């Protein structure tokens, strides 16, 4: 049981966060999986459509508050300065920091200890550059310790040069240890948290069933392109069966899980003008401001106020019935 204090600080107080949870509850979004972008680093495209900003902290908070399940899928290395995920990778001499290295099979002359690339020995007819003796037999007077890096500046030979990463986005130079190691996770809704979800989301199924019983069709998260060319989304679009889904809906419903103010009414008004929809219902959980109600009345938009998600279903069903039957 959460106390009042933690409820007040919950990220679910934000309308956008509730809309995201709503889409997950309705199955419109199945899971939130990460996309690794070379410039932007980790993004969650499905969540960004609703959340716009602070996406990862918000998803983490929703996980901590018990709404989302989290499963790590992979990890990614990000720039310590800009969080970009693409780097130019360079090998450096561990002795003098030079980038001027050659890579190849190394020969070490056991007689004198001198080592260099096999190609260099070959250029000199397998005569040692240091002691001037000719190499005789592998494993007897010389060995091949493997493929290594030879520094052209200081002559140092290294099996493991320093790896330097230069960020393609911001140019920051950093070692692997200095980059950000980030776990990449996928989030899914924890459907078992019924009580918790009921506080911040609503269940459209009873409304849709009632609409069907009245001989109408309902489509949730309904998208339609307006005369302006802009695409609009309504929480619900409603049609009479005989008219089908080909035309604009006869009734649209938008649900706002927060205080509805005049801006929300104006936004809905602009949407119905652009799409040519005649009847609009705007539901507010919990309330609409007086200014919002006055505007809605003027624009002939029905306002429904409900104190919580359960009351919303009840009152919204009645309001829809009123519009359908009129
Ligand atoms: Zn060097
Ligand atoms: Zn030698
Ligand atoms: Zn960077």
PDB file of C-alpha atoms and ligand atoms in Angstrom:
ATOM      1  CA  UNK A   1       0.000   0.000   0.000  1.00  0.00           C
ATOM      2  CA  UNK A   2       1.417   3.343  -1.020  1.00  0.00           C
ATOM      3  CA  UNK A   3       1.088   6.330   1.272  1.00  0.00           C
ATOM      4  CA  UNK A   4      -0.303   9.669   0.186  1.00  0.00           C
ATOM      5  CA  UNK A   5       3.125  11.246   0.038  1.00  0.00           C
ATOM      6  CA  UNK A   6       4.432   8.866  -2.617  1.00  0.00           C
ATOM      7  CA  UNK A   7       1.229   9.238  -4.654  1.00  0.00           C
ATOM      8  CA  UNK A   8       1.783  12.968  -4.764  1.00  0.00           C
ATOM      9  CA  UNK A   9       5.243  12.482  -6.208  1.00  0.00           C
ATOM     10  CA  UNK A  10       4.264   9.745  -8.636  1.00  0.00           C
ATOM     11  CA  UNK A  11       5.172  10.321 -12.292  1.00  0.00           C
ATOM     12  CA  UNK A  12       1.650   9.090 -13.082  1.00  0.00           C
ATOM     13  CA  UNK A  13       0.317  12.502 -12.050  1.00  0.00           C
ATOM     14  CA  UNK A  14       1.301  13.636 -15.533  1.00  0.00           C
ATOM     15  CA  UNK A  15      -1.339  13.191 -18.223  1.00  0.00           C
ATOM     16  CA  UNK A  16       1.205  12.034 -20.831  1.00  0.00           C
ATOM     17  CA  UNK A  17       2.447   9.276 -18.542  1.00  0.00           C
ATOM     18  CA  UNK A  18      -1.114   8.079 -17.945  1.00  0.00           C
ATOM     19  CA  UNK A  19      -1.823   8.040 -21.679  1.00  0.00           C
ATOM     20  CA  UNK A  20       1.222   5.840 -22.218  1.00  0.00           C
ATOM     21  CA  UNK A  21       0.080   3.430 -19.486  1.00  0.00           C
ATOM     22  CA  UNK A  22      -3.404   3.509 -21.007  1.00  0.00           C
ATOM     23  CA  UNK A  23      -2.091   2.454 -24.427  1.00  0.00           C
ATOM     24  CA  UNK A  24      -0.148  -0.375 -22.804  1.00  0.00           C
ATOM     25  CA  UNK A  25      -3.212  -1.466 -20.848  1.00  0.00           C
ATOM     26  CA  UNK A  26      -5.328  -1.393 -24.030  1.00  0.00           C
ATOM     27  CA  UNK A  27      -2.706  -3.451 -25.866  1.00  0.00           C
ATOM     28  CA  UNK A  28      -2.017  -0.675 -28.403  1.00  0.00           C
ATOM     29  CA  UNK A  29       1.596  -0.763 -27.194  1.00  0.00           C
ATOM     30  CA  UNK A  30       2.771  -4.291 -26.313  1.00  0.00           C
ATOM     31  CA  UNK A  31       6.202  -3.414 -24.958  1.00  0.00           C
ATOM     32  CA  UNK A  32       8.646  -0.537 -24.858  1.00  0.00           C
ATOM     33  CA  UNK A  33      11.858  -1.673 -26.471  1.00  0.00           C
ATOM     34  CA  UNK A  34      14.963   0.423 -26.948  1.00  0.00           C
ATOM     35  CA  UNK A  35      16.385   1.656 -30.193  1.00  0.00           C
ATOM     36  CA  UNK A  36      20.119   2.422 -30.290  1.00  0.00           C
ATOM     37  CA  UNK A  37      20.667   5.510 -32.394  1.00  0.00           C
ATOM     38  CA  UNK A  38      24.242   6.491 -33.382  1.00  0.00           C
ATOM     39  CA  UNK A  39      23.628  10.151 -32.517  1.00  0.00           C
ATOM     40  CA  UNK A  40      20.915  10.017 -29.844  1.00  0.00           C
ATOM     41  CA  UNK A  41      22.070   6.902 -27.991  1.00  0.00           C
ATOM     42  CA  UNK A  42      19.221   4.958 -26.365  1.00  0.00           C
ATOM     43  CA  UNK A  43      15.711   5.949 -27.419  1.00  0.00           C
ATOM     44  CA  UNK A  44      12.277   4.438 -26.774  1.00  0.00           C
ATOM     45  CA  UNK A  45      10.295   5.474 -29.885  1.00  0.00           C
ATOM     46  CA  UNK A  46       6.930   4.121 -28.686  1.00  0.00           C
ATOM     47  CA  UNK A  47       7.253   5.916 -25.350  1.00  0.00           C
ATOM     48  CA  UNK A  48       8.581   9.126 -26.885  1.00  0.00           C
ATOM     49  CA  UNK A  49       5.409   9.608 -28.917  1.00  0.00           C
ATOM     50  CA  UNK A  50       3.608  10.269 -25.613  1.00  0.00           C
ATOM     51  CA  UNK A  51       6.290  11.361 -23.176  1.00  0.00           C
ATOM     52  CA  UNK A  52       8.276  13.761 -25.428  1.00  0.00           C
ATOM     53  CA  UNK A  53      11.006  14.342 -22.804  1.00  0.00           C
ATOM     54  CA  UNK A  54      12.644  12.662 -19.778  1.00  0.00           C
ATOM     55  CA  UNK A  55      11.734   9.315 -21.314  1.00  0.00           C
ATOM     56  CA  UNK A  56      14.262   7.063 -19.591  1.00  0.00           C
ATOM     57  CA  UNK A  57      13.927   8.584 -16.082  1.00  0.00           C
ATOM     58  CA  UNK A  58      10.139   8.313 -16.443  1.00  0.00           C
ATOM     59  CA  UNK A  59      10.264   4.640 -17.475  1.00  0.00           C
ATOM     60  CA  UNK A  60      12.635   3.931 -14.572  1.00  0.00           C
ATOM     61  CA  UNK A  61      10.249   5.695 -12.180  1.00  0.00           C
ATOM     62  CA  UNK A  62       7.288   3.697 -13.542  1.00  0.00           C
ATOM     63  CA  UNK A  63       9.310   0.535 -12.976  1.00  0.00           C
ATOM     64  CA  UNK A  64      10.154   1.555  -9.384  1.00  0.00           C
ATOM     65  CA  UNK A  65       6.512   2.462  -8.706  1.00  0.00           C
ATOM     66  CA  UNK A  66       5.473  -1.022  -9.812  1.00  0.00           C
ATOM     67  CA  UNK A  67       3.693  -0.269 -13.102  1.00  0.00           C
ATOM     68  CA  UNK A  68       6.307  -1.606 -15.498  1.00  0.00           C
ATOM     69  CA  UNK A  69       8.306  -4.819 -15.557  1.00  0.00           C
ATOM     70  CA  UNK A  70      11.877  -4.433 -16.724  1.00  0.00           C
ATOM     71  CA  UNK A  71      14.014  -6.971 -18.535  1.00  0.00           C
ATOM     72  CA  UNK A  72      17.602  -6.300 -19.541  1.00  0.00           C
ATOM     73  CA  UNK A  73      18.240  -7.236 -23.179  1.00  0.00           C
ATOM     74  CA  UNK A  74      21.762  -5.997 -23.916  1.00  0.00           C
ATOM     75  CA  UNK A  75      24.212  -3.229 -23.112  1.00  0.00           C
ATOM     76  CA  UNK A  76      25.601  -0.311 -25.020  1.00  0.00           C
ATOM     77  CA  UNK A  77      28.653   1.942 -24.770  1.00  0.00           C
ATOM     78  CA  UNK A  78      27.828   5.647 -24.839  1.00  0.00           C
ATOM     79  CA  UNK A  79      29.919   8.817 -25.109  1.00  0.00           C
ATOM     80  CA  UNK A  80      30.619  10.218 -21.631  1.00  0.00           C
ATOM     81  CA  UNK A  81      29.846  13.736 -22.861  1.00  0.00           C
ATOM     82  CA  UNK A  82      26.866  13.529 -25.266  1.00  0.00           C
ATOM     83  CA  UNK A  83      25.486   9.951 -24.881  1.00  0.00           C
ATOM     84  CA  UNK A  84      26.069   9.268 -28.577  1.00  0.00           C
ATOM     85  CA  UNK A  85      26.621   5.634 -29.501  1.00  0.00           C
ATOM     86  CA  UNK A  86      29.051   5.791 -32.424  1.00  0.00           C
ATOM     87  CA  UNK A  87      32.797   6.085 -32.126  1.00  0.00           C
ATOM     88  CA  UNK A  88      35.925   6.158 -34.239  1.00  0.00           C
ATOM     89  CA  UNK A  89      38.085   3.449 -32.640  1.00  0.00           C
ATOM     90  CA  UNK A  90      41.878   3.941 -32.594  1.00  0.00           C
ATOM     91  CA  UNK A  91      44.881   1.963 -31.289  1.00  0.00           C
ATOM     92  CA  UNK A  92      47.538   3.877 -29.342  1.00  0.00           C
ATOM     93  CA  UNK A  93      51.050   2.948 -28.263  1.00  0.00           C
ATOM     94  CA  UNK A  94      50.931   2.269 -24.501  1.00  0.00           C
ATOM     95  CA  UNK A  95      54.473   3.643 -24.182  1.00  0.00           C
ATOM     96  CA  UNK A  96      54.349   6.974 -26.067  1.00  0.00           C
ATOM     97  CA  UNK A  97      50.641   7.381 -26.932  1.00  0.00           C
ATOM     98  CA  UNK A  98      51.401   7.487 -30.674  1.00  0.00           C
ATOM     99  CA  UNK A  99      48.749   6.502 -33.219  1.00  0.00           C
ATOM    100  CA  UNK A 100      51.519   5.529 -35.663  1.00  0.00           C
ATOM    101  CA  UNK A 101      51.396   1.744 -35.239  1.00  0.00           C
ATOM    102  CA  UNK A 102      51.902  -1.185 -37.585  1.00  0.00           C
ATOM    103  CA  UNK A 103      50.204  -4.515 -36.946  1.00  0.00           C
ATOM    104  CA  UNK A 104      51.587  -7.898 -37.916  1.00  0.00           C
ATOM    105  CA  UNK A 105      53.286 -11.160 -36.970  1.00  0.00           C
ATOM    106  CA  UNK A 106      56.287 -10.470 -34.719  1.00  0.00           C
ATOM    107  CA  UNK A 107      59.598 -12.322 -34.683  1.00  0.00           C
ATOM    108  CA  UNK A 108      61.849 -12.267 -31.646  1.00  0.00           C
ATOM    109  CA  UNK A 109      65.509 -13.168 -32.128  1.00  0.00           C
ATOM    110  CA  UNK A 110      66.383 -15.277 -29.067  1.00  0.00           C
ATOM    111  CA  UNK A 111      70.129 -14.839 -29.590  1.00  0.00           C
ATOM    112  CA  UNK A 112      70.025 -11.091 -28.840  1.00  0.00           C
ATOM    113  CA  UNK A 113      66.422 -10.472 -27.756  1.00  0.00           C
ATOM    114  CA  UNK A 114      65.636  -8.094 -30.654  1.00  0.00           C
ATOM    115  CA  UNK A 115      62.027  -8.138 -31.895  1.00  0.00           C
ATOM    116  CA  UNK A 116      60.268  -6.607 -34.879  1.00  0.00           C
ATOM    117  CA  UNK A 117      57.633  -7.433 -37.481  1.00  0.00           C
ATOM    118  CA  UNK A 118      58.267 -10.517 -39.592  1.00  0.00           C
ATOM    119  CA  UNK A 119      57.919  -8.289 -42.680  1.00  0.00           C
ATOM    120  CA  UNK A 120      60.866  -6.173 -41.474  1.00  0.00           C
ATOM    121  CA  UNK A 121      63.033  -9.278 -40.968  1.00  0.00           C
ATOM    122  CA  UNK A 122      61.981 -10.449 -44.464  1.00  0.00           C
ATOM    123  CA  UNK A 123      63.051  -7.115 -46.005  1.00  0.00           C
ATOM    124  CA  UNK A 124      66.506  -7.711 -44.543  1.00  0.00           C
ATOM    125  CA  UNK A 125      66.722 -11.292 -45.763  1.00  0.00           C
ATOM    126  CA  UNK A 126      66.189 -12.597 -42.206  1.00  0.00           C
ATOM    127  CA  UNK A 127      69.383 -11.005 -40.948  1.00  0.00           C
ATOM    128  CA  UNK A 128      68.864  -9.542 -37.449  1.00  0.00           C
ATOM    129  CA  UNK A 129      68.984  -5.718 -37.491  1.00  0.00           C
ATOM    130  CA  UNK A 130      70.606  -5.635 -34.056  1.00  0.00           C
ATOM    131  CA  UNK A 131      73.216  -8.411 -33.938  1.00  0.00           C
ATOM    132  CA  UNK A 132      73.557  -8.905 -37.738  1.00  0.00           C
ATOM    133  CA  UNK A 133      73.273 -12.708 -37.427  1.00  0.00           C
ATOM    134  CA  UNK A 134      71.069 -14.628 -39.862  1.00  0.00           C
ATOM    135  CA  UNK A 135      67.989 -16.309 -38.395  1.00  0.00           C
ATOM    136  CA  UNK A 136      68.233 -20.102 -38.582  1.00  0.00           C
ATOM    137  CA  UNK A 137      65.234 -22.106 -37.381  1.00  0.00           C
ATOM    138  CA  UNK A 138      61.887 -21.269 -35.781  1.00  0.00           C
ATOM    139  CA  UNK A 139      61.829 -22.398 -32.174  1.00  0.00           C
ATOM    140  CA  UNK A 140      65.613 -22.772 -32.107  1.00  0.00           C
ATOM    141  CA  UNK A 141      67.103 -19.268 -32.356  1.00  0.00           C
ATOM    142  CA  UNK A 142      63.904 -17.278 -32.929  1.00  0.00           C
ATOM    143  CA  UNK A 143      60.195 -17.418 -32.008  1.00  0.00           C
ATOM    144  CA  UNK A 144      56.947 -15.929 -33.296  1.00  0.00           C
ATOM    145  CA  UNK A 145      55.049 -14.604 -30.247  1.00  0.00           C
ATOM    146  CA  UNK A 146      51.991 -13.723 -32.373  1.00  0.00           C
ATOM    147  CA  UNK A 147      50.308 -10.787 -34.065  1.00  0.00           C
ATOM    148  CA  UNK A 148      51.235  -7.571 -32.257  1.00  0.00           C
ATOM    149  CA  UNK A 149      51.469  -3.801 -32.706  1.00  0.00           C
ATOM    150  CA  UNK A 150      54.824  -2.118 -33.341  1.00  0.00           C
ATOM    151  CA  UNK A 151      55.134   1.626 -32.673  1.00  0.00           C
ATOM    152  CA  UNK A 152      56.836   3.536 -35.512  1.00  0.00           C
ATOM    153  CA  UNK A 153      57.762   6.345 -33.133  1.00  0.00           C
ATOM    154  CA  UNK A 154      59.303   4.592 -30.107  1.00  0.00           C
ATOM    155  CA  UNK A 155      59.712   0.992 -31.323  1.00  0.00           C
ATOM    156  CA  UNK A 156      57.606  -0.389 -28.488  1.00  0.00           C
ATOM    157  CA  UNK A 157      55.881  -3.695 -29.257  1.00  0.00           C
ATOM    158  CA  UNK A 158      52.524  -4.291 -27.617  1.00  0.00           C
ATOM    159  CA  UNK A 159      50.009  -7.095 -27.774  1.00  0.00           C
ATOM    160  CA  UNK A 160      47.264  -4.901 -26.271  1.00  0.00           C
ATOM    161  CA  UNK A 161      47.557  -1.281 -27.361  1.00  0.00           C
ATOM    162  CA  UNK A 162      45.395   1.362 -25.670  1.00  0.00           C
ATOM    163  CA  UNK A 163      41.981   1.639 -27.349  1.00  0.00           C
ATOM    164  CA  UNK A 164      40.924   5.268 -27.820  1.00  0.00           C
ATOM    165  CA  UNK A 165      37.371   6.154 -28.805  1.00  0.00           C
ATOM    166  CA  UNK A 166      36.501   9.407 -30.516  1.00  0.00           C
ATOM    167  CA  UNK A 167      32.795  10.252 -30.485  1.00  0.00           C
ATOM    168  CA  UNK A 168      31.469  10.868 -34.012  1.00  0.00           C
ATOM    169  CA  UNK A 169      28.847  13.231 -32.634  1.00  0.00           C
ATOM    170  CA  UNK A 170      30.748  15.577 -30.294  1.00  0.00           C
ATOM    171  CA  UNK A 171      34.401  14.664 -30.904  1.00  0.00           C
ATOM    172  CA  UNK A 172      35.123  13.736 -27.277  1.00  0.00           C
ATOM    173  CA  UNK A 173      38.173  11.480 -26.938  1.00  0.00           C
ATOM    174  CA  UNK A 174      37.903   8.806 -24.251  1.00  0.00           C
ATOM    175  CA  UNK A 175      39.189   5.397 -23.246  1.00  0.00           C
ATOM    176  CA  UNK A 176      36.840   2.414 -23.013  1.00  0.00           C
ATOM    177  CA  UNK A 177      36.836   2.761 -19.213  1.00  0.00           C
ATOM    178  CA  UNK A 178      35.812   6.397 -19.476  1.00  0.00           C
ATOM    179  CA  UNK A 179      32.768   5.726 -21.674  1.00  0.00           C
ATOM    180  CA  UNK A 180      29.327   5.138 -20.152  1.00  0.00           C
ATOM    181  CA  UNK A 181      28.352   1.488 -19.869  1.00  0.00           C
ATOM    182  CA  UNK A 182      24.564   1.351 -20.010  1.00  0.00           C
ATOM    183  CA  UNK A 183      22.190  -1.575 -19.590  1.00  0.00           C
ATOM    184  CA  UNK A 184      19.498  -1.670 -22.274  1.00  0.00           C
ATOM    185  CA  UNK A 185      16.116  -2.896 -21.069  1.00  0.00           C
ATOM    186  CA  UNK A 186      12.653  -3.580 -22.410  1.00  0.00           C
ATOM    187  CA  UNK A 187       9.627  -2.520 -20.349  1.00  0.00           C
ATOM    188  CA  UNK A 188       6.226  -4.214 -20.259  1.00  0.00           C
ATOM    189  CA  UNK A 189       3.107  -3.373 -18.283  1.00  0.00           C
ATOM    190  CA  UNK A 190       2.614  -5.403 -15.099  1.00  0.00           C
ATOM    191  CA  UNK A 191      -1.008  -6.418 -15.710  1.00  0.00           C
ATOM    192  CA  UNK A 192      -1.134  -8.128 -12.299  1.00  0.00           C
ATOM    193  CA  UNK A 193      -1.124  -4.693 -10.588  1.00  0.00           C
ATOM    194  CA  UNK A 194      -4.872  -4.240 -11.107  1.00  0.00           C
ATOM    195  CA  UNK A 195      -5.458  -1.909  -8.172  1.00  0.00           C
ATOM    196  CA  UNK A 196      -2.518   0.292  -9.040  1.00  0.00           C
ATOM    197  CA  UNK A 197      -3.498   0.471 -12.726  1.00  0.00           C
ATOM    198  CA  UNK A 198      -7.125   1.261 -11.910  1.00  0.00           C
ATOM    199  CA  UNK A 199      -5.962   4.458 -10.194  1.00  0.00           C
ATOM    200  CA  UNK A 200      -4.342   5.937 -13.280  1.00  0.00           C
ATOM    201  CA  UNK A 201      -5.878   4.224 -16.309  1.00  0.00           C
ATOM    202  CA  UNK A 202      -9.402   3.428 -17.435  1.00  0.00           C
ATOM    203  CA  UNK A 203     -11.022   0.371 -18.942  1.00  0.00           C
ATOM    204  CA  UNK A 204     -12.756   1.142 -22.226  1.00  0.00           C
ATOM    205  CA  UNK A 205     -14.142  -2.375 -22.728  1.00  0.00           C
ATOM    206  CA  UNK A 206     -17.471  -1.851 -20.861  1.00  0.00           C
ATOM    207  CA  UNK A 207     -18.027   1.387 -22.798  1.00  0.00           C
ATOM    208  CA  UNK A 208     -17.336  -0.279 -26.144  1.00  0.00           C
ATOM    209  CA  UNK A 209     -19.633  -3.196 -25.250  1.00  0.00           C
ATOM    210  CA  UNK A 210     -22.436  -0.790 -24.350  1.00  0.00           C
ATOM    211  CA  UNK A 211     -21.905   1.091 -27.634  1.00  0.00           C
ATOM    212  CA  UNK A 212     -22.125  -2.206 -29.557  1.00  0.00           C
ATOM    213  CA  UNK A 213     -25.327  -3.097 -27.726  1.00  0.00           C
ATOM    214  CA  UNK A 214     -26.817   0.160 -29.030  1.00  0.00           C
ATOM    215  CA  UNK A 215     -25.976  -0.812 -32.605  1.00  0.00           C
ATOM    216  CA  UNK A 216     -22.895   1.363 -32.945  1.00  0.00           C
ATOM    217  CA  UNK A 217     -19.210   0.681 -33.670  1.00  0.00           C
ATOM    218  CA  UNK A 218     -16.391   2.018 -31.489  1.00  0.00           C
ATOM    219  CA  UNK A 219     -12.709   2.241 -32.313  1.00  0.00           C
ATOM    220  CA  UNK A 220     -10.144   3.167 -29.657  1.00  0.00           C
ATOM    221  CA  UNK A 221      -7.030   5.266 -30.306  1.00  0.00           C
ATOM    222  CA  UNK A 222      -8.718   6.338 -33.538  1.00  0.00           C
ATOM    223  CA  UNK A 223      -6.464   8.198 -36.005  1.00  0.00           C
ATOM    224  CA  UNK A 224      -7.824  10.390 -38.774  1.00  0.00           C
ATOM    225  CA  UNK A 225      -6.239  12.911 -41.151  1.00  0.00           C
ATOM    226  CA  UNK A 226      -7.884  16.338 -41.108  1.00  0.00           C
ATOM    227  CA  UNK A 227      -8.536  18.694 -44.017  1.00  0.00           C
ATOM    228  CA  UNK A 228      -5.262  20.424 -43.095  1.00  0.00           C
ATOM    229  CA  UNK A 229      -3.335  17.194 -43.705  1.00  0.00           C
ATOM    230  CA  UNK A 230      -2.496  16.882 -39.999  1.00  0.00           C
ATOM    231  CA  UNK A 231      -3.228  13.500 -38.390  1.00  0.00           C
ATOM    232  CA  UNK A 232      -5.343  13.603 -35.222  1.00  0.00           C
ATOM    233  CA  UNK A 233      -5.940  10.921 -32.592  1.00  0.00           C
ATOM    234  CA  UNK A 234      -9.116  10.510 -30.544  1.00  0.00           C
ATOM    235  CA  UNK A 235      -9.478   8.203 -27.542  1.00  0.00           C
ATOM    236  CA  UNK A 236     -12.636   6.814 -29.181  1.00  0.00           C
ATOM    237  CA  UNK A 237     -14.344   7.174 -32.542  1.00  0.00           C
ATOM    238  CA  UNK A 238     -18.019   6.115 -32.796  1.00  0.00           C
ATOM    239  CA  UNK A 239     -20.157   5.247 -35.858  1.00  0.00           C
ATOM    240  CA  UNK A 240     -23.547   3.773 -36.551  1.00  0.00           C
ATOM    241  CA  UNK A 241     -23.162   0.292 -38.057  1.00  0.00           C
ATOM    242  CA  UNK A 242     -24.793   1.225 -41.354  1.00  0.00           C
ATOM    243  CA  UNK A 243     -22.306   4.045 -41.964  1.00  0.00           C
ATOM    244  CA  UNK A 244     -19.290   1.844 -41.375  1.00  0.00           C
ATOM    245  CA  UNK A 245     -15.752   3.075 -40.791  1.00  0.00           C
ATOM    246  CA  UNK A 246     -15.267   4.730 -44.177  1.00  0.00           C
ATOM    247  CA  UNK A 247     -16.388   8.194 -43.137  1.00  0.00           C
ATOM    248  CA  UNK A 248     -15.373  10.422 -40.229  1.00  0.00           C
ATOM    249  CA  UNK A 249     -16.931   9.236 -36.951  1.00  0.00           C
ATOM    250  CA  UNK A 250     -20.247  10.714 -35.881  1.00  0.00           C
ATOM    251  CA  UNK A 251     -19.058  11.041 -32.305  1.00  0.00           C
ATOM    252  CA  UNK A 252     -15.549  11.341 -30.878  1.00  0.00           C
ATOM    253  CA  UNK A 253     -14.410  11.026 -27.270  1.00  0.00           C
ATOM    254  CA  UNK A 254     -11.205  12.340 -25.728  1.00  0.00           C
ATOM    255  CA  UNK A 255     -10.279  11.412 -22.176  1.00  0.00           C
ATOM    256  CA  UNK A 256      -7.921  13.581 -20.162  1.00  0.00           C
ATOM    257  CA  UNK A 257      -6.576  11.979 -16.971  1.00  0.00           C
ATOM    258  CA  UNK A 258      -5.863  15.333 -15.336  1.00  0.00           C
ATOM    259  CA  UNK A 259      -7.569  18.683 -14.745  1.00  0.00           C
ATOM    260  CA  UNK A 260      -9.020  19.879 -18.057  1.00  0.00           C
ATOM    261  CA  UNK A 261      -8.439  23.560 -18.783  1.00  0.00           C
ATOM    262  CA  UNK A 262      -9.432  25.867 -21.649  1.00  0.00           C
ATOM    263  CA  UNK A 263      -6.402  24.862 -23.734  1.00  0.00           C
ATOM    264  CA  UNK A 264      -7.596  21.242 -23.802  1.00  0.00           C
ATOM    265  CA  UNK A 265     -11.042  22.347 -24.960  1.00  0.00           C
ATOM    266  CA  UNK A 266      -9.523  24.505 -27.708  1.00  0.00           C
ATOM    267  CA  UNK A 267      -7.300  21.630 -28.817  1.00  0.00           C
ATOM    268  CA  UNK A 268     -10.280  19.299 -29.149  1.00  0.00           C
ATOM    269  CA  UNK A 269     -12.269  22.022 -30.924  1.00  0.00           C
ATOM    270  CA  UNK A 270      -9.471  22.462 -33.476  1.00  0.00           C
ATOM    271  CA  UNK A 271      -9.408  18.684 -34.023  1.00  0.00           C
ATOM    272  CA  UNK A 272     -13.148  18.373 -34.686  1.00  0.00           C
ATOM    273  CA  UNK A 273     -13.181  21.405 -37.005  1.00  0.00           C
ATOM    274  CA  UNK A 274     -10.283  19.943 -38.992  1.00  0.00           C
ATOM    275  CA  UNK A 275     -11.830  16.471 -39.223  1.00  0.00           C
ATOM    276  CA  UNK A 276     -15.444  17.592 -39.683  1.00  0.00           C
ATOM    277  CA  UNK A 277     -16.737  15.616 -36.684  1.00  0.00           C
ATOM    278  CA  UNK A 278     -20.093  16.886 -35.378  1.00  0.00           C
ATOM    279  CA  UNK A 279     -20.277  15.549 -31.811  1.00  0.00           C
ATOM    280  CA  UNK A 280     -17.445  15.604 -29.294  1.00  0.00           C
ATOM    281  CA  UNK A 281     -17.224  14.519 -25.673  1.00  0.00           C
ATOM    282  CA  UNK A 282     -14.317  15.557 -23.453  1.00  0.00           C
ATOM    283  CA  UNK A 283     -13.936  13.554 -20.261  1.00  0.00           C
ATOM    284  CA  UNK A 284     -11.930  14.974 -17.363  1.00  0.00           C
ATOM    285  CA  UNK A 285     -10.551  12.937 -14.482  1.00  0.00           C
ATOM    286  CA  UNK A 286     -11.089  14.473 -11.996  1.00  0.00           C
ATOM    287  CA  UNK A 287     -12.443  17.879 -13.093  1.00  0.00           C
ATOM    288  CA  UNK A 288     -12.588  20.638 -15.692  1.00  0.00           C
ATOM    289  CA  UNK A 289     -11.993  24.296 -14.818  1.00  0.00           C
ATOM    290  CA  UNK A 290     -14.888  26.771 -14.988  1.00  0.00           C
ATOM    291  CA  UNK A 291     -13.248  28.457 -17.973  1.00  0.00           C
ATOM    292  CA  UNK A 292     -12.986  25.102 -19.738  1.00  0.00           C
ATOM    293  CA  UNK A 293     -16.663  24.374 -19.101  1.00  0.00           C
ATOM    294  CA  UNK A 294     -17.728  27.791 -20.402  1.00  0.00           C
ATOM    295  CA  UNK A 295     -15.701  27.346 -23.581  1.00  0.00           C
ATOM    296  CA  UNK A 296     -16.969  23.800 -24.081  1.00  0.00           C
ATOM    297  CA  UNK A 297     -20.549  24.988 -23.756  1.00  0.00           C
ATOM    298  CA  UNK A 298     -19.924  27.687 -26.355  1.00  0.00           C
ATOM    299  CA  UNK A 299     -18.342  25.195 -28.780  1.00  0.00           C
ATOM    300  CA  UNK A 300     -21.012  22.551 -28.136  1.00  0.00           C
ATOM    301  CA  UNK A 301     -18.552  20.062 -26.651  1.00  0.00           C
ATOM    302  CA  UNK A 302     -19.932  17.803 -23.903  1.00  0.00           C
ATOM    303  CA  UNK A 303     -17.821  17.786 -20.745  1.00  0.00           C
ATOM    304  CA  UNK A 304     -17.878  14.731 -18.466  1.00  0.00           C
ATOM    305  CA  UNK A 305     -16.220  14.987 -15.062  1.00  0.00           C
ATOM    306  CA  UNK A 306     -15.402  11.852 -13.071  1.00  0.00           C
ATOM    307  CA  UNK A 307     -13.557  11.574  -9.761  1.00  0.00           C
ATOM    308  CA  UNK A 308     -11.816   8.317 -10.710  1.00  0.00           C
ATOM    309  CA  UNK A 309     -11.478   5.718 -13.460  1.00  0.00           C
ATOM    310  CA  UNK A 310     -14.495   3.660 -12.333  1.00  0.00           C
ATOM    311  CA  UNK A 311     -16.787   6.676 -12.197  1.00  0.00           C
ATOM    312  CA  UNK A 312     -15.429   7.676 -15.595  1.00  0.00           C
ATOM    313  CA  UNK A 313     -16.670   4.483 -17.255  1.00  0.00           C
ATOM    314  CA  UNK A 314     -20.131   4.939 -15.743  1.00  0.00           C
ATOM    315  CA  UNK A 315     -20.555   8.622 -16.557  1.00  0.00           C
ATOM    316  CA  UNK A 316     -18.977   8.398 -19.984  1.00  0.00           C
ATOM    317  CA  UNK A 317     -21.267   5.526 -20.969  1.00  0.00           C
ATOM    318  CA  UNK A 318     -24.292   7.636 -20.004  1.00  0.00           C
ATOM    319  CA  UNK A 319     -22.991  10.655 -21.909  1.00  0.00           C
ATOM    320  CA  UNK A 320     -22.370   8.555 -25.029  1.00  0.00           C
ATOM    321  CA  UNK A 321     -25.848   7.037 -24.779  1.00  0.00           C
ATOM    322  CA  UNK A 322     -27.313  10.559 -24.597  1.00  0.00           C
ATOM    323  CA  UNK A 323     -25.518  11.629 -27.778  1.00  0.00           C
ATOM    324  CA  UNK A 324     -26.310   8.395 -29.638  1.00  0.00           C
ATOM    325  CA  UNK A 325     -29.990   8.480 -28.748  1.00  0.00           C
ATOM    326  CA  UNK A 326     -30.465  12.167 -29.520  1.00  0.00           C
TER     327      UNK A 326
HETATM  328 ZN1  LIG B   1      55.403   4.427 -29.028  1.00  0.00          ZN
HETATM  329 ZN1  LIG B   2      69.784 -10.529 -33.081  1.00  0.00          ZN
HETATM  330 ZN1  LIG B   3      29.947  12.588 -27.753  1.00  0.00          ZN
END
